mmCIF file of C-alpha atoms in Angstrom:
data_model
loop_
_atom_site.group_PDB
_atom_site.id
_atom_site.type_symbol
_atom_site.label_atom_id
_atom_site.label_comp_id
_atom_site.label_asym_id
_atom_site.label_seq_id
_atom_site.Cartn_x
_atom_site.Cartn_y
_atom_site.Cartn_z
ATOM 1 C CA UNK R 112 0.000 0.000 0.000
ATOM 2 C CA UNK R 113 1.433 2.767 -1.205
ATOM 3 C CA UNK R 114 1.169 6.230 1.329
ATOM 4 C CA UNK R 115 0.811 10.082 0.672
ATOM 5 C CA UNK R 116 1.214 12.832 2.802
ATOM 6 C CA UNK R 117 -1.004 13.427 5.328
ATOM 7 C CA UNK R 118 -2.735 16.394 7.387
ATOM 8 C CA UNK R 119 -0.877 17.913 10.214
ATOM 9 C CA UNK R 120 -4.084 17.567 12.072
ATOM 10 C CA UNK R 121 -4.705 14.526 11.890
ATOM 11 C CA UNK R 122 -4.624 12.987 15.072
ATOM 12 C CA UNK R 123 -2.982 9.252 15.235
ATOM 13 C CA UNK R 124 -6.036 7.772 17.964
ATOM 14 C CA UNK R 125 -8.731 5.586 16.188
ATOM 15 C CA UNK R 126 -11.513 7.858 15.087
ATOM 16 C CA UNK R 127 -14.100 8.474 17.616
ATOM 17 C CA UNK R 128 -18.127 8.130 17.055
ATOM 18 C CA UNK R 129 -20.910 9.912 18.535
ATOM 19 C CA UNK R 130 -24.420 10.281 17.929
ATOM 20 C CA UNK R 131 -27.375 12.668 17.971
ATOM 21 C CA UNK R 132 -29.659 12.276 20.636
ATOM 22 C CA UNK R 133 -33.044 11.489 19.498
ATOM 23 C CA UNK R 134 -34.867 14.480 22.649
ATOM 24 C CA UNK R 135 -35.983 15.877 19.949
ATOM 25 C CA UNK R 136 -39.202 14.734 18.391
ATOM 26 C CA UNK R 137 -39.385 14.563 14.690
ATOM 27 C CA UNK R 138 -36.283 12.744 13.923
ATOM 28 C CA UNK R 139 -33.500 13.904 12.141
ATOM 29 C CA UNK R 140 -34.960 14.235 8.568
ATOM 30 C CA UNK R 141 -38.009 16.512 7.680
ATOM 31 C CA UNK R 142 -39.647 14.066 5.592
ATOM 32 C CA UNK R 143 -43.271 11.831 6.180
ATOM 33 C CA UNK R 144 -40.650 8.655 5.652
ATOM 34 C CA UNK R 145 -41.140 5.978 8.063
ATOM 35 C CA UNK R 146 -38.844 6.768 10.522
ATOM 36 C CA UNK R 147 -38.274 4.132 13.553
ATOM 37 C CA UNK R 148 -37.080 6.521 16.454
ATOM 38 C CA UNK R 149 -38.829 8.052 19.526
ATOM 39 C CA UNK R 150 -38.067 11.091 21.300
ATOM 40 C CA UNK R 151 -38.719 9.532 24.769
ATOM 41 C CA UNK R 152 -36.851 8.611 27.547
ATOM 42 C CA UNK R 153 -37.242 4.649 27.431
ATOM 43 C CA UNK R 154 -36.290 4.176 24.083
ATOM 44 C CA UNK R 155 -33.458 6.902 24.439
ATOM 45 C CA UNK R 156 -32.316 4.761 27.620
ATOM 46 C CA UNK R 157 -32.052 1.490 25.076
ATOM 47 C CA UNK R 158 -30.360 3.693 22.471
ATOM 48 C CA UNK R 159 -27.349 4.619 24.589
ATOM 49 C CA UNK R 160 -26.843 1.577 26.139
ATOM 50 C CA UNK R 161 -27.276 0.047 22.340
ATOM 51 C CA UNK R 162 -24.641 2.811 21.384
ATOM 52 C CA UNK R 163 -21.726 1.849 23.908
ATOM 53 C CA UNK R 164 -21.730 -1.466 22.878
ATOM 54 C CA UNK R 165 -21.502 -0.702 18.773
ATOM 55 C CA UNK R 166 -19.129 1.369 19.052
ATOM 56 C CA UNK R 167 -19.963 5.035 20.061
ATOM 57 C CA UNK R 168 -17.976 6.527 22.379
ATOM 58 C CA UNK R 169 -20.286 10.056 22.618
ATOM 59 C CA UNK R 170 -23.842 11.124 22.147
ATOM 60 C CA UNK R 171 -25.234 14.860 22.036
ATOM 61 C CA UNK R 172 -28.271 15.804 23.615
ATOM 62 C CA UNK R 173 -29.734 18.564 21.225
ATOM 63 C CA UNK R 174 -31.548 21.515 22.221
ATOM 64 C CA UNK R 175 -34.932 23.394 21.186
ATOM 65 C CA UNK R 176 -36.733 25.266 23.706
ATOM 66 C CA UNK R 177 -39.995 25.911 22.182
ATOM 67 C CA UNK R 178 -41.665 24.107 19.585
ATOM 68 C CA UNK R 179 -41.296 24.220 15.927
ATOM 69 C CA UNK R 180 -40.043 23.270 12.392
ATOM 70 C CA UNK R 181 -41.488 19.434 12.703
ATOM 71 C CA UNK R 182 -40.061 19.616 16.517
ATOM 72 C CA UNK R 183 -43.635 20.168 18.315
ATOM 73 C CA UNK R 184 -41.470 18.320 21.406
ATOM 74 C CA UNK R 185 -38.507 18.741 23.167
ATOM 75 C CA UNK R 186 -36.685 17.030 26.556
ATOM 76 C CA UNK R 187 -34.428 19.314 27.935
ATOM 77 C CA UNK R 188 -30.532 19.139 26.961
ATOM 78 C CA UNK R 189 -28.898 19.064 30.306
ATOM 79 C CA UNK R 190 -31.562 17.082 32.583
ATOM 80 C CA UNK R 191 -31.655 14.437 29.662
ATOM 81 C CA UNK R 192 -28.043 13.991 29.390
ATOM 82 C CA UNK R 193 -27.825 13.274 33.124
ATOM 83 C CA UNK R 194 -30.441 10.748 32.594
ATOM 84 C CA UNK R 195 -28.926 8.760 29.965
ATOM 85 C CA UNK R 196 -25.454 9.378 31.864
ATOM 86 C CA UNK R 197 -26.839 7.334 34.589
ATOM 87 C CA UNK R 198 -28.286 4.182 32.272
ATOM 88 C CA UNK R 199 -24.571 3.871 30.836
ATOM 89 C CA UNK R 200 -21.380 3.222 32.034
ATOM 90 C CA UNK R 201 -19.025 4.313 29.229
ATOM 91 C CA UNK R 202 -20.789 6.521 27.280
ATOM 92 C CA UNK R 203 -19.685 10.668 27.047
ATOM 93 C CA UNK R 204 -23.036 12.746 27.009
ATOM 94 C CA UNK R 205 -22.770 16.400 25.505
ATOM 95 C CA UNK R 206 -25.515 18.511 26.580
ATOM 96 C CA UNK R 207 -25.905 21.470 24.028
ATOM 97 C CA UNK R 208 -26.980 24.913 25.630
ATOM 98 C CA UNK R 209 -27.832 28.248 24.342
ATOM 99 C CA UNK R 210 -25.603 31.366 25.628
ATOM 100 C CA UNK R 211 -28.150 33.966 26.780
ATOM 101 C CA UNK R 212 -30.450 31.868 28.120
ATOM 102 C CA UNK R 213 -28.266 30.137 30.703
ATOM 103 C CA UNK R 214 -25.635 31.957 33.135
ATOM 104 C CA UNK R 215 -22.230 29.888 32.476
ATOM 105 C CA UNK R 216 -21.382 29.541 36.328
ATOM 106 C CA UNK R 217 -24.675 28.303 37.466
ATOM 107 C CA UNK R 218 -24.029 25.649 34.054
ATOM 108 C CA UNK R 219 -20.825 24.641 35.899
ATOM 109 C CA UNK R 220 -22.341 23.872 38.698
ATOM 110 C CA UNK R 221 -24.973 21.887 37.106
ATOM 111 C CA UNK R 222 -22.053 20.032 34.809
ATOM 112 C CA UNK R 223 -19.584 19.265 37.994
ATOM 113 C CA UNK R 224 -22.510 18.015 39.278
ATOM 114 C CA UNK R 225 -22.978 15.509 36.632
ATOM 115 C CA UNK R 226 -19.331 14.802 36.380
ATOM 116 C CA UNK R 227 -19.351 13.394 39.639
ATOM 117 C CA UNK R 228 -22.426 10.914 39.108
ATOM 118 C CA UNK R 229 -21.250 9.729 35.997
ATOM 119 C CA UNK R 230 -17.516 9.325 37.063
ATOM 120 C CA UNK R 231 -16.376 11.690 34.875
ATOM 121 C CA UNK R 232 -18.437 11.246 31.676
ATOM 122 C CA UNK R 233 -20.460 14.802 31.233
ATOM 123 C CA UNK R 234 -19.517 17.576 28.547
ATOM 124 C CA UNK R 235 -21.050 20.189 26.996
ATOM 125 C CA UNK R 236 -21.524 22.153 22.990
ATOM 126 C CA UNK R 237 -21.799 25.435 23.395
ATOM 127 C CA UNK R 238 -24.530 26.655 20.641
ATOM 128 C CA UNK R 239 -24.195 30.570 20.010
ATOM 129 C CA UNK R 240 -27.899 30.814 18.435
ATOM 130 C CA UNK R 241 -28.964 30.192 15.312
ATOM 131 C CA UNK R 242 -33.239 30.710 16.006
ATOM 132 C CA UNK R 243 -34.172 34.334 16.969
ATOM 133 C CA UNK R 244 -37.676 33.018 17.682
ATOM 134 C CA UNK R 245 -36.453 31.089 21.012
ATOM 135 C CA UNK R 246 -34.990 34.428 22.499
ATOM 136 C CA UNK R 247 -37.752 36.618 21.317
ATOM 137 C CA UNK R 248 -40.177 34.901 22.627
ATOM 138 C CA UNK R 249 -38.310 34.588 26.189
ATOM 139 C CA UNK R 250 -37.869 38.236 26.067
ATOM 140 C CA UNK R 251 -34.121 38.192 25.607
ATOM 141 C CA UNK R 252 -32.009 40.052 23.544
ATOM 142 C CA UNK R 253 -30.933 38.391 19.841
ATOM 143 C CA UNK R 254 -27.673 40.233 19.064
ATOM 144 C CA UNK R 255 -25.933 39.943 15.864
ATOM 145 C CA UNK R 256 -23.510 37.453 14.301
ATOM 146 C CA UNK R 257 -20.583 38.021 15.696
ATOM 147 C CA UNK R 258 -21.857 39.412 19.302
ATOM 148 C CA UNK R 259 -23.287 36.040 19.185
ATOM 149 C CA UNK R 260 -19.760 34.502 19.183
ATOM 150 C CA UNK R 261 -18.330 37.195 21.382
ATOM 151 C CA UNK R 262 -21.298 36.270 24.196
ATOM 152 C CA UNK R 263 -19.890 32.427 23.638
ATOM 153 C CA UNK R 264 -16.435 32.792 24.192
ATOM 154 C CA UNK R 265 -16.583 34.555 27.453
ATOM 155 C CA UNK R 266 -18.922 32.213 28.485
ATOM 156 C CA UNK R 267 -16.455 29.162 27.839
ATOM 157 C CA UNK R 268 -13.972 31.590 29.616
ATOM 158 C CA UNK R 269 -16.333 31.427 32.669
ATOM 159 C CA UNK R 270 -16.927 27.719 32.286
ATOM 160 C CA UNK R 271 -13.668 26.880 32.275
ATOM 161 C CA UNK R 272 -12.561 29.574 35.265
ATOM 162 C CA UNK R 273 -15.659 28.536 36.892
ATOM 163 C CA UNK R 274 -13.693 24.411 36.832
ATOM 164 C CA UNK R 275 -10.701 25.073 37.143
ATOM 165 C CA UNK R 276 -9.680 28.278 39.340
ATOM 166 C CA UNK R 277 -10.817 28.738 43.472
ATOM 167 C CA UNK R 278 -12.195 31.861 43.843
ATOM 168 C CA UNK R 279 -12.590 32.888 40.155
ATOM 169 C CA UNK R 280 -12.300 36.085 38.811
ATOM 170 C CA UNK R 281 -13.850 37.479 35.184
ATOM 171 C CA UNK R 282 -14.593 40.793 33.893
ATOM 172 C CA UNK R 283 -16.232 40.736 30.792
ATOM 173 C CA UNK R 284 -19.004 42.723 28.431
ATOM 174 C CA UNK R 285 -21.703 39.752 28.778
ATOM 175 C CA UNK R 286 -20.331 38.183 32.144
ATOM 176 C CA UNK R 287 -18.873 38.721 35.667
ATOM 177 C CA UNK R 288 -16.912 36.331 38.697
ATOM 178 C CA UNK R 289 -16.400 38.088 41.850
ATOM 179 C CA UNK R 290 -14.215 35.565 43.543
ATOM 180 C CA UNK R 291 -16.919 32.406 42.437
ATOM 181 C CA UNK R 292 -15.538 29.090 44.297
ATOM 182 C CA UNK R 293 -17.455 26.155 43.006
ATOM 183 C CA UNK R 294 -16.998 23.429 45.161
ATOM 184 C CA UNK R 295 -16.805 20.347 43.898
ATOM 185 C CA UNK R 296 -15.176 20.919 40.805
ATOM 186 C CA UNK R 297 -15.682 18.611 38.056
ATOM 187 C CA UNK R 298 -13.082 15.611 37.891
ATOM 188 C CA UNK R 299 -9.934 15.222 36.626
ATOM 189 C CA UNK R 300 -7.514 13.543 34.679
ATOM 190 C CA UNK R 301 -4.414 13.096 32.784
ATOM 191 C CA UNK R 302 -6.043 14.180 29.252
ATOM 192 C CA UNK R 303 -8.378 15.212 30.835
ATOM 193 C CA UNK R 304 -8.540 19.302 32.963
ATOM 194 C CA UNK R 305 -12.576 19.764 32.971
ATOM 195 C CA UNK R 306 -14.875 18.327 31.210
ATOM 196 C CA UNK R 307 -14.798 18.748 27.821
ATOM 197 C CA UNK R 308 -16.323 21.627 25.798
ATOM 198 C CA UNK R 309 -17.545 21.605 22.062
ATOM 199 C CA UNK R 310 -18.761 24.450 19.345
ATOM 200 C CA UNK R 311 -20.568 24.463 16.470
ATOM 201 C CA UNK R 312 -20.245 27.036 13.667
ATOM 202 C CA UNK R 313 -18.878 27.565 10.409
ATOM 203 C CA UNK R 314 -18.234 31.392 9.996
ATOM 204 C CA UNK R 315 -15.070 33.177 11.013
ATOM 205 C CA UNK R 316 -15.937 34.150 13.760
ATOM 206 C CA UNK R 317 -17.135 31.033 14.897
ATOM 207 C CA UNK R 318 -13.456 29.315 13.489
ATOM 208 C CA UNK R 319 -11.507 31.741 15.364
ATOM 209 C CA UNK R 320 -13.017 31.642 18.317
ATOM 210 C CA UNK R 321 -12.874 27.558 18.598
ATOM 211 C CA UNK R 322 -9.294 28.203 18.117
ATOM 212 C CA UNK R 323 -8.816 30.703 21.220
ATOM 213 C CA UNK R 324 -11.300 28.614 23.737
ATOM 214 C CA UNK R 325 -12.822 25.358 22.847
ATOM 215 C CA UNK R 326 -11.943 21.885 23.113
ATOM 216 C CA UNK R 327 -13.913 20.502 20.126
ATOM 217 C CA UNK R 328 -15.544 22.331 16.851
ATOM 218 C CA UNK R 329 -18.582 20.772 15.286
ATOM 219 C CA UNK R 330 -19.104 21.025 11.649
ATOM 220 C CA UNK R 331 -21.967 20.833 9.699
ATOM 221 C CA UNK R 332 -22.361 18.193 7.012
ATOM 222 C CA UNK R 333 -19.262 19.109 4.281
ATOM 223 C CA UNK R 334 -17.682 17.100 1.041
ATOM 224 C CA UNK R 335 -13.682 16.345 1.430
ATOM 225 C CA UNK R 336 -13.046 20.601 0.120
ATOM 226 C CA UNK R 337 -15.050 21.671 2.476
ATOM 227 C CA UNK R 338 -13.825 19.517 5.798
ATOM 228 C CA UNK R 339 -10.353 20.236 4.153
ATOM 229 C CA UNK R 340 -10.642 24.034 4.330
ATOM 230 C CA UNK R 341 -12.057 24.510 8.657
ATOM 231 C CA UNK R 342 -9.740 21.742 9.688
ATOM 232 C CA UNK R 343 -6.939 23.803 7.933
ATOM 233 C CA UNK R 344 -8.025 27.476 9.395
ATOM 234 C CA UNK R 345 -9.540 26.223 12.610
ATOM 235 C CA UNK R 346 -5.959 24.313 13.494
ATOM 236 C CA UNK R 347 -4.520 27.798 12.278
ATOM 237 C CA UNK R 348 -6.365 29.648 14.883
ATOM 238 C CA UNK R 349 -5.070 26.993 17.787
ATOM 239 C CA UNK R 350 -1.861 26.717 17.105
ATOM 240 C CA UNK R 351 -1.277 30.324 16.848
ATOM 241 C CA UNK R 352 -2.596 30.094 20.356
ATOM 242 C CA UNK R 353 -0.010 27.282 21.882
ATOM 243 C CA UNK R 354 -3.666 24.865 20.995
ATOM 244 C CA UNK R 355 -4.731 21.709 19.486
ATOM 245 C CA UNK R 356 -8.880 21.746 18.703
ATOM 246 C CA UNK R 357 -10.204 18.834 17.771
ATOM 247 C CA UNK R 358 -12.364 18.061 14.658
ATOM 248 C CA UNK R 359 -16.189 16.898 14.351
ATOM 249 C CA UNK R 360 -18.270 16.385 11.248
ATOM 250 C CA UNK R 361 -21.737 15.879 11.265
ATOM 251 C CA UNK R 362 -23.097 12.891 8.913
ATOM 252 C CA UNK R 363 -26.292 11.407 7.947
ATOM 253 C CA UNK R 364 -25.277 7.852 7.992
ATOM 254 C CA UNK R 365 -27.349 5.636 5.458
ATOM 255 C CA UNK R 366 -25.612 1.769 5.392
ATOM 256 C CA UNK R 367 -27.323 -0.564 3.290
ATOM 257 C CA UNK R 368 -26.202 -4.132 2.365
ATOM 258 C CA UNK R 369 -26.096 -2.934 -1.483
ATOM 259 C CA UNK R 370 -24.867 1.114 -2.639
ATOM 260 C CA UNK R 371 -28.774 0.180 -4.418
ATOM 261 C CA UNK R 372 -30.473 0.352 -1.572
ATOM 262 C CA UNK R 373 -28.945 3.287 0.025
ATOM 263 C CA UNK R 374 -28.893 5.434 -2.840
ATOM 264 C CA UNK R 375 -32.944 4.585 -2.835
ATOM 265 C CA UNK R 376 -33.147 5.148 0.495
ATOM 266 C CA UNK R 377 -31.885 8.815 -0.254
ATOM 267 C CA UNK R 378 -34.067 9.649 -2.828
ATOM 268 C CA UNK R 379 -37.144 8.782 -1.068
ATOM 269 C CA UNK R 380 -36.150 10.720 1.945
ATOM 270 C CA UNK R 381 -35.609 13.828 -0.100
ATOM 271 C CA UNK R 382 -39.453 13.063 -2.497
ATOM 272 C CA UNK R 383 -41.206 13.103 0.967
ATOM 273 C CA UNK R 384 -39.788 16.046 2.510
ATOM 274 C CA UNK R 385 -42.150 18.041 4.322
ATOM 275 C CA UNK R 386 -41.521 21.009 2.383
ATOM 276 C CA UNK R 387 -43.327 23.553 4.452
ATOM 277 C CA UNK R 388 -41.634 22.663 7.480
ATOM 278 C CA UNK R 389 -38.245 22.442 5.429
ATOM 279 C CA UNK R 390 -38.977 25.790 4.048
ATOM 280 C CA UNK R 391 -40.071 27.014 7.869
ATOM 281 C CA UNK R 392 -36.499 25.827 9.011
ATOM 282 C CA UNK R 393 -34.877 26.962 5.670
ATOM 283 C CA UNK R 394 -36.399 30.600 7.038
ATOM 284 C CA UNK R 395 -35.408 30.556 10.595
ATOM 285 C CA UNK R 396 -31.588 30.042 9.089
ATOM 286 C CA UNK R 397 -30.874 31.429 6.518
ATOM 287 C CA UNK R 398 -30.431 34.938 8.652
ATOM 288 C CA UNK R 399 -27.831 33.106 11.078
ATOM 289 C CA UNK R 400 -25.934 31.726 8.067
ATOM 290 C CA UNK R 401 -26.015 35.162 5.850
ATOM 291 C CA UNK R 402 -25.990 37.405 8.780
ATOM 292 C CA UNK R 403 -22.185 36.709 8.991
ATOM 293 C CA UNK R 404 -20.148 39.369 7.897
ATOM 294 C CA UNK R 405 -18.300 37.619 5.112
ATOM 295 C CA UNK R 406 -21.397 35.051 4.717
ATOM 296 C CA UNK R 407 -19.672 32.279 5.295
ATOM 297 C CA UNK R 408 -21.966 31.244 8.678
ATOM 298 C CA UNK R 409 -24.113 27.714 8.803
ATOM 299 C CA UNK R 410 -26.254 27.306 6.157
ATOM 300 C CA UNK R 411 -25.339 29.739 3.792
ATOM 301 C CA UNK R 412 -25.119 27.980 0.815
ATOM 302 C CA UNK R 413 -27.524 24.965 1.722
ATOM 303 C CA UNK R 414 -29.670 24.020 -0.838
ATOM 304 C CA UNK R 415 -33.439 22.406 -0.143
ATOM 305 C CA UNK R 416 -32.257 18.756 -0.140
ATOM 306 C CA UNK R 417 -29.372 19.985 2.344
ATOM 307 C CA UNK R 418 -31.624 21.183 4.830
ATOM 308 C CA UNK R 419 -34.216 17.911 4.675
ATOM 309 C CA UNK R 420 -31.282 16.717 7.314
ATOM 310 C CA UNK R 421 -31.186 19.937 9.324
ATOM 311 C CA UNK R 422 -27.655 19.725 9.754
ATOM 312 C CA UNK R 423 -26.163 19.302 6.354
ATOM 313 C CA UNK R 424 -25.650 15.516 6.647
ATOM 314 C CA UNK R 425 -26.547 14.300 3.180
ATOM 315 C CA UNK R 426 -23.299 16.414 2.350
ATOM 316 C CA UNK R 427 -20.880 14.268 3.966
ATOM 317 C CA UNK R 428 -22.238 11.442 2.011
ATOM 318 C CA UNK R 429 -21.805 8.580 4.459
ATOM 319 C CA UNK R 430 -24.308 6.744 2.185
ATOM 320 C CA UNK R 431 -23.957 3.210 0.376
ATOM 321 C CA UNK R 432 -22.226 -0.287 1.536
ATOM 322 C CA UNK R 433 -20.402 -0.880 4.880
ATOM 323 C CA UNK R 434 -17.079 -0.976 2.722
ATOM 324 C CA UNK R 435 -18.091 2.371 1.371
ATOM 325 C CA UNK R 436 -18.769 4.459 4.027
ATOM 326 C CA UNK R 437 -15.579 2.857 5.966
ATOM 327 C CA UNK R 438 -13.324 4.128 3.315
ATOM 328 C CA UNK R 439 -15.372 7.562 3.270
ATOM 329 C CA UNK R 440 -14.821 7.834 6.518
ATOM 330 C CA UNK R 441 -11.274 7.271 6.523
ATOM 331 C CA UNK R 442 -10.887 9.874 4.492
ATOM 332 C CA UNK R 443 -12.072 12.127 6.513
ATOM 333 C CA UNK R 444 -9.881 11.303 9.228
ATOM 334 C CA UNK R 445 -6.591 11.603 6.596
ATOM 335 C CA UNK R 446 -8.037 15.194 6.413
ATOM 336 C CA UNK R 447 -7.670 15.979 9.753
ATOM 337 C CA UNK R 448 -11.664 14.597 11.242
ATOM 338 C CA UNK R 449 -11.227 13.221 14.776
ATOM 339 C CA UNK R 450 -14.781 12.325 15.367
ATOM 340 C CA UNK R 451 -18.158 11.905 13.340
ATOM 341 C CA UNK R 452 -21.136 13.213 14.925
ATOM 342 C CA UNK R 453 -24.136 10.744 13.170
ATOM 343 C CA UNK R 454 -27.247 10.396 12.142
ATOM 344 C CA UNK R 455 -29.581 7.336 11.328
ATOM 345 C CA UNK R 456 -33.156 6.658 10.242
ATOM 346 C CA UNK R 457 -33.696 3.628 12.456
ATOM 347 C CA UNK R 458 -31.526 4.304 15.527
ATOM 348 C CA UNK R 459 -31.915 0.983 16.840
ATOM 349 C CA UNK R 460 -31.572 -1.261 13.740
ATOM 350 C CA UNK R 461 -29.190 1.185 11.967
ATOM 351 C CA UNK R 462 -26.458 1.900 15.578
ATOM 352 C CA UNK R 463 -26.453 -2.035 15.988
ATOM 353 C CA UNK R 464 -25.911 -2.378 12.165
ATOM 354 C CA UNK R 465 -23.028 0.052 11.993
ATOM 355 C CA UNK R 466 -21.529 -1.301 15.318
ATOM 356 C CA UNK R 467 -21.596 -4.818 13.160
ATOM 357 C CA UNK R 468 -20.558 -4.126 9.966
ATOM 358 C CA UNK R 469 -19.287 -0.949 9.316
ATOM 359 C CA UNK R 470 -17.376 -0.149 12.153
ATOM 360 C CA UNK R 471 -15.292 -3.513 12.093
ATOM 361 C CA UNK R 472 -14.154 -2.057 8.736
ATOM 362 C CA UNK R 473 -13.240 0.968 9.721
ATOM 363 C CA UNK R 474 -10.665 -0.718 12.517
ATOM 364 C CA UNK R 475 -9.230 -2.811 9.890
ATOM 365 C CA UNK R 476 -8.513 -0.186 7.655
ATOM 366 C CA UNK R 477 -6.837 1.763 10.310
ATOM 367 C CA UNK R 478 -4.722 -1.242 11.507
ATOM 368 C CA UNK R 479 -3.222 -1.395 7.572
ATOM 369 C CA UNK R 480 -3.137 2.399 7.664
ATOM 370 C CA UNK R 481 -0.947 2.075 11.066
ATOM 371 C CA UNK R 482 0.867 -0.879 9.550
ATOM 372 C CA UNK R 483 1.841 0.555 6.672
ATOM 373 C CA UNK R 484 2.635 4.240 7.871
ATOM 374 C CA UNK R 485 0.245 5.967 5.727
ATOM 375 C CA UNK R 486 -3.065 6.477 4.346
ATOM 376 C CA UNK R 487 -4.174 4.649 1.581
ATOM 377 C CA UNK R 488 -3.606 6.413 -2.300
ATOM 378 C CA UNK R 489 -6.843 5.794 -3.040
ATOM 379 C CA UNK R 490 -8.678 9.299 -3.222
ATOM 380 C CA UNK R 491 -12.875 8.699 -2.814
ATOM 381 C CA UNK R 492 -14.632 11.146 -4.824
ATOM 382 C CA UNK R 493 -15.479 14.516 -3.094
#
């Protein structure tokens, strides 16, 4: 097997799953297509322990506050992680929360809390705001793009004062420690200072600020160009800051026994979209991802079949045969992805099929890869 060069980001540990939290009725397509899933706690309870044991080593509790776009229910992020924190043993749950609508020190509290009764297990993804219509209708301020991003890196700053320093001190334009001691902090280890903190984004604003503060960045649904350029700019940003952020790409995972059946699979998602809920959803974005000053913010350039998965998924095209999507994805860990954040249909059926058969695959390839001292030549298609 011959080898070519690979990223400077790319980080030598096997690649790293986790899974969207199905809190969130709906599922995660806007289309009538049957889809097996349930946004209550029993089956969510099943799901993660069915998740541990295929493979995942995180899941990410999602967060809506009010009703809408095909999501007329909701659990709670942080409450909901706890709960499925307790039902595992292994399993890392990220609870996403809203700056603005939570103060970061009392969120410490509540996350050191969790820490402790899950040994360790509890992290969070800070979300800067992409739906005006949550903070309207609470009363709170919606502030523009990059105040937005601004808001959520002091309130990382605060988290991580808030775990890490006795008697912490912050003086900021959004927040304020006077000498805060929480007591117990979260719990330690090697790799491990506090637990650990993701963003989303995709603007500038949101790249540079993942490289000054977070832990993780999230990325919407993107080809191999598109993972290739934010894994390049956001490792920019960190190292220019003495950091290392690590990289996570959403995907809409569709594994079928034949590329056939997948492909089909697609197309009938996408024919029974719910248009005027994908068009509702397509509204509510499309002034986060424009509003950016150089337009480059989430959802700028999705198209109608982009947004049927809400978070660009069907762009990272983890669709077609076990083989397939191992290769795909090990190609995006040659260009610098440390984790893939996932998607499914059929949670149950399709986590225990991926644990099974694709996932085996994707070990194997990355025992020749480590074997051989490089990534394969083969380039997949973008």
């Amino acid at each position: 097997m011959k080898g070519i060069s690979v990223s400077a980001n790319v980080n030598r540990e096997p690649l790293r799953f986790a899974y969207w939290v199905p809190n969130v009725s709906g599922g995660l397509v806007t289309s009538t297509i049957e889809q097996r899933t349930d946004w209550s706690y029993d089956y969510n309870r099943e799901l993660a322990v069915l998740a541990e044991n295929n493979g995942f080593e995180y899941a990410l509790s999602q967060v809506r506050y009010m009703a809408s776009y095909g999501a007329a229910f909701q659990q709670e992020s942080t409450s909901f992680s706890l709960a499925l924190l307790l039902a595992t043993q292994r399993l890392k749950v990220i609870a996403a929360v809203h700056p603005g609508l939570w103060h970061p020190a009392v969120l410490a509290k509540l996350v050191s809390t969790a820490d402790h009764l899950s040994g360790g297990r509890a992290a969070v993804n800070v979300v800067s705001g992409w739906f005006k219509g949550e903070f309207t209708a609470l009363g709170e301020p919606w502030l523009e793009h990059d105040e937005r991003y601004r808001r959520s890196e002091e309130f990382i700053r605060v988290l991580r004062a808030s775990w890490t320093e006795d008697k912490a001190r912050f003086q900021g334009d959004f927040y304020r420690l006077h000498g805060y001691d929480l007591q117990p902090k979260p719990l330690t280890g090697p790799d491990r200072p506090h637990p650990e903190i993701f963003q989303g984004g995709n603007s500038t604003a949101a790249r540079a600020m993942a490289g000054r503060v977070s832990d993780w960045y999230f990325s919407n649904g993107k080809d191999f160009d598109g993972v290739t350029e934010q894994v390049r700019e956001v490792g920019e940003a960190a190292r220019a800051h003495g950091r290392r952020v690590r990289f996570g790409l959403n995907g809409f995972l569709i594994a079928r026994d034949t590329e056939a059946e997948a492909r089909e699979t697609l197309r009938e998602i996408v024919a029974k979209a719910d248009v005027e809920a994908v068009h509702g959803f397509r509204d509510a974005v499309r002034q986060a991802g424009r509003s950016a000053q150089d337009g480059r913010g989430m959802w700028a350039d999705s198209s109608f079949e982009d947004l049927v998965q809400y978070n660009d998924g069907f762009r990272t095209r983890l669709i077609g045969t076990p083989e397939q999507i191992a290769r795909r994805a090990i190609e995006y860990k040659r260009r610098g992805v440390d984790l893939l954040l996932l998607g499914f249909l059929h949670y149950h059926e399709e986590v225990e099929y991926f644990g099974r058969h694709v996932l085996p695959i994707i070990r194997e390839l990355e025992g020749e890869i480590e074997a051989a001292g490089a990534f394969p030549v083969e380039p997949a298609r973008a």
